[in-house]
């Protein structure tokens, strides 16, 4: 199961959202703390200013009336608040800040709880209390306009960052898809060179590598096709001359050798062919059953080919490609394996499965990696005359050309098993190409 967090975009998105969220939360907390500190300092300065203004007003015009919320109270007044030990920490800090702002030795008290918030200040040399109002020290609620604006900014920043991350990973995603197609042997169009400089250089190098590999593949295909084509005429002449030989035993031997060489030449031509099969799509189950009946008709007493077909009508492949795949695998199984040969199809969660297995000795585990390489013959266990070592290589090439996956291994019951998996996307693409060609 693919997890979104495993992709580059998923991790970039998670990193960007986490960084923006942490920075905005930290910024919001700092703004709140700074605003609370600024309000506290303002309240301290306001209280100190009012106290100094009242003292100056009393000294210059003692008979003039004071504002309604400002009073002058005698030191012996019973209304003077007591000193409390259990003052809340913010209020205690406020009282201490006011005391530091006033002359040394000043006494600062706060009104009794339940009364109007007032500050009682007695400075050295005064015979009275100066009572002034106190500004509210309560900070505004957290859900305010600042929070709303920060949330809007966070949403816009996250959206912009996700768009930038998507734009950054898009060229890399295109390159990864091209690498996957190239690894499956499928045609790879040039990848657009975009993104940062390093990614552009990487994409340019990949495009150049694909061009060089494609050129080498085409050169090899042309060489093989040319050699195979040039050999057809002398082989035909050799067969004609062999048919005219009088010695039957010698004639049969030469004919068998010519047929073996002709088979090798045909394998060369099939392997060298690099075009996409545009033949008619056919149901795999029905075609496999027809081919199995043909083998049974040749040897009715021996169950050479058995079928287990359960893929259904939705599993369809191009006729020519399917014929070549089955012909190579069945010939390979009869030449190197042991009966019965089982052709199986099935419908899986990923798509469709086509497999061909025999009951022979199989392939040694150390040779499985080389089994599908061109011109590799695993003698003596799987060798023989008239074979070029291209059978499994052709099958893997044809399967990859259709966008499938070819898995070559030994079955648990013994013998070689070639399993080919085709996804639903591959089926749709091949079917669309076949319909366009027709």
mmCIF file of C-alpha atoms in Angstrom, residues 35-298:
data_model
loop_
_atom_site.group_PDB
_atom_site.id
_atom_site.type_symbol
_atom_site.label_atom_id
_atom_site.label_comp_id
_atom_site.label_asym_id
_atom_site.label_seq_id
_atom_site.Cartn_x
_atom_site.Cartn_y
_atom_site.Cartn_z
ATOM 1 C CA UNK A 35 1.494 43.028 24.170
ATOM 2 C CA UNK A 36 0.928 41.930 27.779
ATOM 3 C CA UNK A 37 4.323 43.310 28.783
ATOM 4 C CA UNK A 38 3.612 46.575 26.965
ATOM 5 C CA UNK A 39 0.241 46.892 28.714
ATOM 6 C CA UNK A 40 1.859 46.245 32.080
ATOM 7 C CA UNK A 41 4.535 48.884 31.463
ATOM 8 C CA UNK A 42 1.873 51.322 30.304
ATOM 9 C CA UNK A 43 -0.135 50.713 33.468
ATOM 10 C CA UNK A 44 2.994 51.269 35.608
ATOM 11 C CA UNK A 45 3.906 54.496 33.807
ATOM 12 C CA UNK A 46 0.328 55.720 33.983
ATOM 13 C CA UNK A 47 0.125 55.057 37.722
ATOM 14 C CA UNK A 48 3.478 56.747 38.363
ATOM 15 C CA UNK A 49 2.458 59.741 36.242
ATOM 16 C CA UNK A 50 -0.844 60.120 38.086
ATOM 17 C CA UNK A 51 0.871 59.929 41.489
ATOM 18 C CA UNK A 52 3.446 62.552 40.496
ATOM 19 C CA UNK A 53 0.738 64.770 38.993
ATOM 20 C CA UNK A 54 -1.387 64.565 42.160
ATOM 21 C CA UNK A 55 1.605 65.364 44.413
ATOM 22 C CA UNK A 56 2.564 68.329 42.251
ATOM 23 C CA UNK A 57 -1.041 69.534 42.126
ATOM 24 C CA UNK A 58 -1.332 69.258 45.929
ATOM 25 C CA UNK A 59 1.926 71.124 46.447
ATOM 26 C CA UNK A 60 1.021 73.996 44.152
ATOM 27 C CA UNK A 61 -2.743 74.339 44.645
ATOM 28 C CA UNK A 62 -3.824 72.475 47.757
ATOM 29 C CA UNK A 63 -7.247 74.075 47.772
ATOM 30 C CA UNK A 64 -8.091 73.152 44.177
ATOM 31 C CA UNK A 65 -10.445 70.159 43.773
ATOM 32 C CA UNK A 66 -9.049 66.865 42.489
ATOM 33 C CA UNK A 67 -10.631 64.624 39.865
ATOM 34 C CA UNK A 68 -13.354 62.318 41.120
ATOM 35 C CA UNK A 69 -11.297 59.139 40.990
ATOM 36 C CA UNK A 70 -8.200 60.638 42.625
ATOM 37 C CA UNK A 71 -8.066 61.165 46.381
ATOM 38 C CA UNK A 72 -5.774 62.316 49.121
ATOM 39 C CA UNK A 73 -6.243 60.160 52.268
ATOM 40 C CA UNK A 74 -4.615 60.615 55.651
ATOM 41 C CA UNK A 75 -2.102 58.009 56.786
ATOM 42 C CA UNK A 76 -4.243 57.132 59.809
ATOM 43 C CA UNK A 77 -7.361 56.526 57.704
ATOM 44 C CA UNK A 78 -9.025 53.147 58.449
ATOM 45 C CA UNK A 79 -9.760 52.795 54.713
ATOM 46 C CA UNK A 80 -6.096 52.235 53.909
ATOM 47 C CA UNK A 81 -5.621 48.683 52.566
ATOM 48 C CA UNK A 82 -3.599 46.163 54.455
ATOM 49 C CA UNK A 83 -0.479 44.459 53.160
ATOM 50 C CA UNK A 84 -1.425 41.093 51.680
ATOM 51 C CA UNK A 85 0.972 38.163 51.471
ATOM 52 C CA UNK A 86 -1.088 36.108 49.037
ATOM 53 C CA UNK A 87 -1.171 38.619 46.180
ATOM 54 C CA UNK A 88 -1.279 36.969 42.713
ATOM 55 C CA UNK A 89 2.047 36.927 40.935
ATOM 56 C CA UNK A 90 1.113 39.333 38.090
ATOM 57 C CA UNK A 91 -0.292 41.851 40.587
ATOM 58 C CA UNK A 92 2.760 41.481 42.837
ATOM 59 C CA UNK A 93 5.029 42.194 39.850
ATOM 60 C CA UNK A 94 2.942 45.250 38.999
ATOM 61 C CA UNK A 95 3.236 46.619 42.559
ATOM 62 C CA UNK A 96 6.984 45.991 42.526
ATOM 63 C CA UNK A 97 7.380 47.748 39.164
ATOM 64 C CA UNK A 98 5.441 50.786 40.424
ATOM 65 C CA UNK A 99 7.596 50.872 43.580
ATOM 66 C CA UNK A 100 10.764 50.841 41.468
ATOM 67 C CA UNK A 101 9.380 53.652 39.334
ATOM 68 C CA UNK A 102 8.738 55.866 42.399
ATOM 69 C CA UNK A 103 11.310 57.396 44.735
ATOM 70 C CA UNK A 104 13.180 55.022 47.024
ATOM 71 C CA UNK A 105 11.279 54.128 50.184
ATOM 72 C CA UNK A 106 7.830 54.585 48.667
ATOM 73 C CA UNK A 107 5.087 52.297 49.897
ATOM 74 C CA UNK A 108 2.618 50.888 47.381
ATOM 75 C CA UNK A 109 -0.548 48.967 48.195
ATOM 76 C CA UNK A 110 -3.519 47.765 46.179
ATOM 77 C CA UNK A 111 -7.160 48.210 47.144
ATOM 78 C CA UNK A 112 -8.988 45.370 48.911
ATOM 79 C CA UNK A 113 -10.475 42.722 46.605
ATOM 80 C CA UNK A 114 -14.072 43.477 45.668
ATOM 81 C CA UNK A 115 -13.538 47.225 45.572
ATOM 82 C CA UNK A 116 -12.709 49.480 42.633
ATOM 83 C CA UNK A 117 -9.123 48.855 41.442
ATOM 84 C CA UNK A 118 -7.090 51.646 42.997
ATOM 85 C CA UNK A 119 -3.479 52.109 43.911
ATOM 86 C CA UNK A 120 -2.473 53.563 47.298
ATOM 87 C CA UNK A 121 0.934 55.248 47.243
ATOM 88 C CA UNK A 122 2.851 56.840 50.132
ATOM 89 C CA UNK A 123 6.144 58.497 49.335
ATOM 90 C CA UNK A 124 8.761 59.436 51.979
ATOM 91 C CA UNK A 125 8.051 62.837 53.535
ATOM 92 C CA UNK A 126 4.305 62.783 52.773
ATOM 93 C CA UNK A 127 1.669 62.665 55.544
ATOM 94 C CA UNK A 128 -1.009 61.192 53.315
ATOM 95 C CA UNK A 129 -1.844 58.484 50.821
ATOM 96 C CA UNK A 130 -2.242 59.296 47.161
ATOM 97 C CA UNK A 131 -5.036 57.119 45.746
ATOM 98 C CA UNK A 132 -5.161 56.782 41.940
ATOM 99 C CA UNK A 133 -7.088 54.410 39.633
ATOM 100 C CA UNK A 134 -5.316 51.457 38.081
ATOM 101 C CA UNK A 135 -5.628 50.459 34.414
ATOM 102 C CA UNK A 136 -6.811 46.944 33.704
ATOM 103 C CA UNK A 137 -4.001 44.397 33.556
ATOM 104 C CA UNK A 138 -6.092 41.661 31.906
ATOM 105 C CA UNK A 139 -4.899 40.867 28.395
ATOM 106 C CA UNK A 140 -7.483 40.592 25.623
ATOM 107 C CA UNK A 141 -8.869 37.177 24.827
ATOM 108 C CA UNK A 142 -6.796 34.930 22.573
ATOM 109 C CA UNK A 143 -9.582 34.747 19.965
ATOM 110 C CA UNK A 144 -9.260 38.261 18.638
ATOM 111 C CA UNK A 145 -8.445 39.944 15.371
ATOM 112 C CA UNK A 146 -4.756 39.166 15.721
ATOM 113 C CA UNK A 147 -5.524 35.450 15.929
ATOM 114 C CA UNK A 148 -7.836 35.660 12.926
ATOM 115 C CA UNK A 149 -5.258 37.504 10.837
ATOM 116 C CA UNK A 150 -2.519 35.063 11.823
ATOM 117 C CA UNK A 151 -4.787 32.147 10.842
ATOM 118 C CA UNK A 152 -5.468 33.748 7.441
ATOM 119 C CA UNK A 153 -1.761 34.389 6.898
ATOM 120 C CA UNK A 154 -0.975 30.779 7.899
ATOM 121 C CA UNK A 155 -3.504 29.364 5.432
ATOM 122 C CA UNK A 156 -2.173 31.532 2.602
ATOM 123 C CA UNK A 157 1.435 30.688 3.480
ATOM 124 C CA UNK A 158 0.703 26.944 3.598
ATOM 125 C CA UNK A 159 -1.126 27.089 0.261
ATOM 126 C CA UNK A 160 1.733 29.023 -1.363
ATOM 127 C CA UNK A 161 4.351 26.697 0.132
ATOM 128 C CA UNK A 162 2.467 23.575 -1.024
ATOM 129 C CA UNK A 163 2.208 25.005 -4.521
ATOM 130 C CA UNK A 164 5.955 25.750 -4.504
ATOM 131 C CA UNK A 165 6.696 22.218 -3.223
ATOM 132 C CA UNK A 166 4.475 20.729 -5.917
ATOM 133 C CA UNK A 167 6.241 22.769 -8.590
ATOM 134 C CA UNK A 168 9.603 21.660 -7.177
ATOM 135 C CA UNK A 169 8.837 17.944 -7.110
ATOM 136 C CA UNK A 170 6.955 17.805 -10.433
ATOM 137 C CA UNK A 171 10.099 17.558 -12.621
ATOM 138 C CA UNK A 172 11.539 14.956 -10.259
ATOM 139 C CA UNK A 173 8.301 12.955 -10.411
ATOM 140 C CA UNK A 174 8.379 13.063 -14.215
ATOM 141 C CA UNK A 175 11.993 11.889 -14.145
ATOM 142 C CA UNK A 176 11.125 9.030 -11.740
ATOM 143 C CA UNK A 177 8.289 7.883 -14.030
ATOM 144 C CA UNK A 178 10.624 8.005 -17.028
ATOM 145 C CA UNK A 179 13.242 5.953 -15.166
ATOM 146 C CA UNK A 180 10.579 3.366 -14.282
ATOM 147 C CA UNK A 181 9.465 3.144 -17.923
ATOM 148 C CA UNK A 182 13.066 2.850 -19.076
ATOM 149 C CA UNK A 183 13.675 0.061 -16.533
ATOM 150 C CA UNK A 184 10.662 -1.853 -17.889
ATOM 151 C CA UNK A 185 11.985 -1.553 -21.437
ATOM 152 C CA UNK A 186 9.197 0.745 -22.602
ATOM 153 C CA UNK A 187 9.658 3.725 -24.939
ATOM 154 C CA UNK A 188 10.692 6.839 -23.039
ATOM 155 C CA UNK A 189 9.987 10.267 -24.560
ATOM 156 C CA UNK A 190 12.420 13.056 -23.652
ATOM 157 C CA UNK A 191 11.777 14.390 -20.154
ATOM 158 C CA UNK A 192 11.289 18.188 -19.990
ATOM 159 C CA UNK A 193 14.304 19.794 -18.321
ATOM 160 C CA UNK A 194 12.921 21.989 -15.550
ATOM 161 C CA UNK A 195 13.384 22.784 -11.881
ATOM 162 C CA UNK A 196 16.648 23.661 -10.072
ATOM 163 C CA UNK A 197 19.977 23.552 -11.879
ATOM 164 C CA UNK A 198 21.016 20.219 -10.375
ATOM 165 C CA UNK A 199 17.721 18.625 -11.428
ATOM 166 C CA UNK A 200 18.030 20.077 -14.920
ATOM 167 C CA UNK A 201 21.527 18.621 -15.223
ATOM 168 C CA UNK A 202 20.270 15.241 -14.002
ATOM 169 C CA UNK A 203 17.373 15.264 -16.460
ATOM 170 C CA UNK A 204 19.672 16.284 -19.301
ATOM 171 C CA UNK A 205 22.034 13.406 -18.466
ATOM 172 C CA UNK A 206 19.142 10.942 -18.336
ATOM 173 C CA UNK A 207 17.787 12.101 -21.709
ATOM 174 C CA UNK A 208 21.238 11.780 -23.218
ATOM 175 C CA UNK A 209 21.638 8.286 -21.752
ATOM 176 C CA UNK A 210 18.256 7.210 -23.133
ATOM 177 C CA UNK A 211 19.211 8.520 -26.582
ATOM 178 C CA UNK A 212 22.530 6.662 -26.533
ATOM 179 C CA UNK A 213 20.956 3.415 -25.323
ATOM 180 C CA UNK A 214 18.154 3.706 -27.880
ATOM 181 C CA UNK A 215 20.694 4.324 -30.629
ATOM 182 C CA UNK A 216 22.698 1.279 -29.544
ATOM 183 C CA UNK A 217 19.526 -0.838 -29.403
ATOM 184 C CA UNK A 218 18.514 0.296 -32.880
ATOM 185 C CA UNK A 219 21.991 -0.403 -34.230
ATOM 186 C CA UNK A 220 21.924 -3.878 -32.728
ATOM 187 C CA UNK A 221 18.408 -4.508 -34.029
ATOM 188 C CA UNK A 222 19.400 -3.371 -37.522
ATOM 189 C CA UNK A 223 22.485 -5.572 -37.409
ATOM 190 C CA UNK A 224 20.535 -8.625 -36.252
ATOM 191 C CA UNK A 225 17.749 -8.031 -38.721
ATOM 192 C CA UNK A 226 20.245 -7.566 -41.555
ATOM 193 C CA UNK A 227 22.176 -10.717 -40.694
ATOM 194 C CA UNK A 228 18.985 -12.745 -40.313
ATOM 195 C CA UNK A 229 17.570 -11.413 -43.555
ATOM 196 C CA UNK A 230 20.768 -12.103 -45.472
ATOM 197 C CA UNK A 231 20.879 -15.661 -44.152
ATOM 198 C CA UNK A 232 17.388 -16.531 -45.309
ATOM 199 C CA UNK A 233 18.312 -16.828 -49.001
ATOM 200 C CA UNK A 234 21.336 -19.138 -48.597
ATOM 201 C CA UNK A 235 19.376 -21.256 -46.113
ATOM 202 C CA UNK A 236 16.559 -21.653 -48.630
ATOM 203 C CA UNK A 237 19.086 -22.716 -51.289
ATOM 204 C CA UNK A 238 20.680 -25.168 -48.867
ATOM 205 C CA UNK A 239 17.307 -26.733 -48.100
ATOM 206 C CA UNK A 240 16.472 -27.002 -51.780
ATOM 207 C CA UNK A 241 19.776 -28.712 -52.479
ATOM 208 C CA UNK A 242 19.286 -31.003 -49.477
ATOM 209 C CA UNK A 243 15.899 -32.081 -50.792
ATOM 210 C CA UNK A 244 17.610 -33.159 -54.036
ATOM 211 C CA UNK A 245 20.165 -35.381 -52.288
ATOM 212 C CA UNK A 246 19.786 -39.115 -52.980
ATOM 213 C CA UNK A 247 21.101 -40.369 -49.631
ATOM 214 C CA UNK A 248 18.026 -40.261 -47.366
ATOM 215 C CA UNK A 249 19.947 -40.365 -44.108
ATOM 216 C CA UNK A 250 22.301 -37.587 -45.119
ATOM 217 C CA UNK A 251 19.408 -35.609 -46.597
ATOM 218 C CA UNK A 252 17.400 -35.781 -43.354
ATOM 219 C CA UNK A 253 20.392 -34.667 -41.314
ATOM 220 C CA UNK A 254 21.051 -31.660 -43.538
ATOM 221 C CA UNK A 255 17.347 -30.722 -43.527
ATOM 222 C CA UNK A 256 17.272 -30.841 -39.720
ATOM 223 C CA UNK A 257 20.355 -28.618 -39.568
ATOM 224 C CA UNK A 258 18.830 -26.159 -42.034
ATOM 225 C CA UNK A 259 15.558 -26.102 -40.069
ATOM 226 C CA UNK A 260 17.490 -25.423 -36.858
ATOM 227 C CA UNK A 261 19.347 -22.562 -38.501
ATOM 228 C CA UNK A 262 16.098 -21.203 -39.935
ATOM 229 C CA UNK A 263 14.533 -21.296 -36.476
ATOM 230 C CA UNK A 264 17.506 -19.362 -35.085
ATOM 231 C CA UNK A 265 17.198 -16.780 -37.864
ATOM 232 C CA UNK A 266 13.471 -16.378 -37.131
ATOM 233 C CA UNK A 267 14.297 -15.822 -33.445
ATOM 234 C CA UNK A 268 16.790 -13.145 -34.454
ATOM 235 C CA UNK A 269 14.126 -11.363 -36.480
ATOM 236 C CA UNK A 270 11.583 -11.507 -33.644
ATOM 237 C CA UNK A 271 14.113 -10.217 -31.121
ATOM 238 C CA UNK A 272 15.273 -7.444 -33.433
ATOM 239 C CA UNK A 273 11.723 -6.249 -34.095
ATOM 240 C CA UNK A 274 11.220 -3.142 -31.958
ATOM 241 C CA UNK A 275 7.825 -1.900 -33.087
ATOM 242 C CA UNK A 276 4.641 -1.907 -31.033
ATOM 243 C CA UNK A 277 2.264 -4.710 -31.918
ATOM 244 C CA UNK A 278 -0.869 -3.255 -33.497
ATOM 245 C CA UNK A 279 -2.559 -6.564 -34.269
ATOM 246 C CA UNK A 280 -6.116 -7.290 -33.176
ATOM 247 C CA UNK A 281 -6.802 -7.698 -29.450
ATOM 248 C CA UNK A 282 -7.896 -11.212 -28.499
ATOM 249 C CA UNK A 283 -9.180 -12.841 -25.310
ATOM 250 C CA UNK A 284 -6.261 -14.578 -23.648
ATOM 251 C CA UNK A 285 -8.304 -17.414 -22.102
ATOM 252 C CA UNK A 286 -9.906 -18.434 -25.384
ATOM 253 C CA UNK A 287 -6.636 -18.226 -27.315
ATOM 254 C CA UNK A 288 -4.735 -20.274 -24.713
ATOM 255 C CA UNK A 289 -7.416 -22.958 -24.891
ATOM 256 C CA UNK A 290 -7.156 -23.091 -28.696
ATOM 257 C CA UNK A 291 -3.391 -23.471 -28.571
ATOM 258 C CA UNK A 292 -3.651 -26.172 -25.880
ATOM 259 C CA UNK A 293 -6.127 -28.108 -28.037
ATOM 260 C CA UNK A 294 -3.653 -27.932 -30.918
ATOM 261 C CA UNK A 295 -0.912 -29.488 -28.785
ATOM 262 C CA UNK A 296 -3.307 -32.169 -27.514
ATOM 263 C CA UNK A 297 -4.260 -33.027 -31.087
ATOM 264 C CA UNK A 298 -0.617 -33.692 -31.958
#
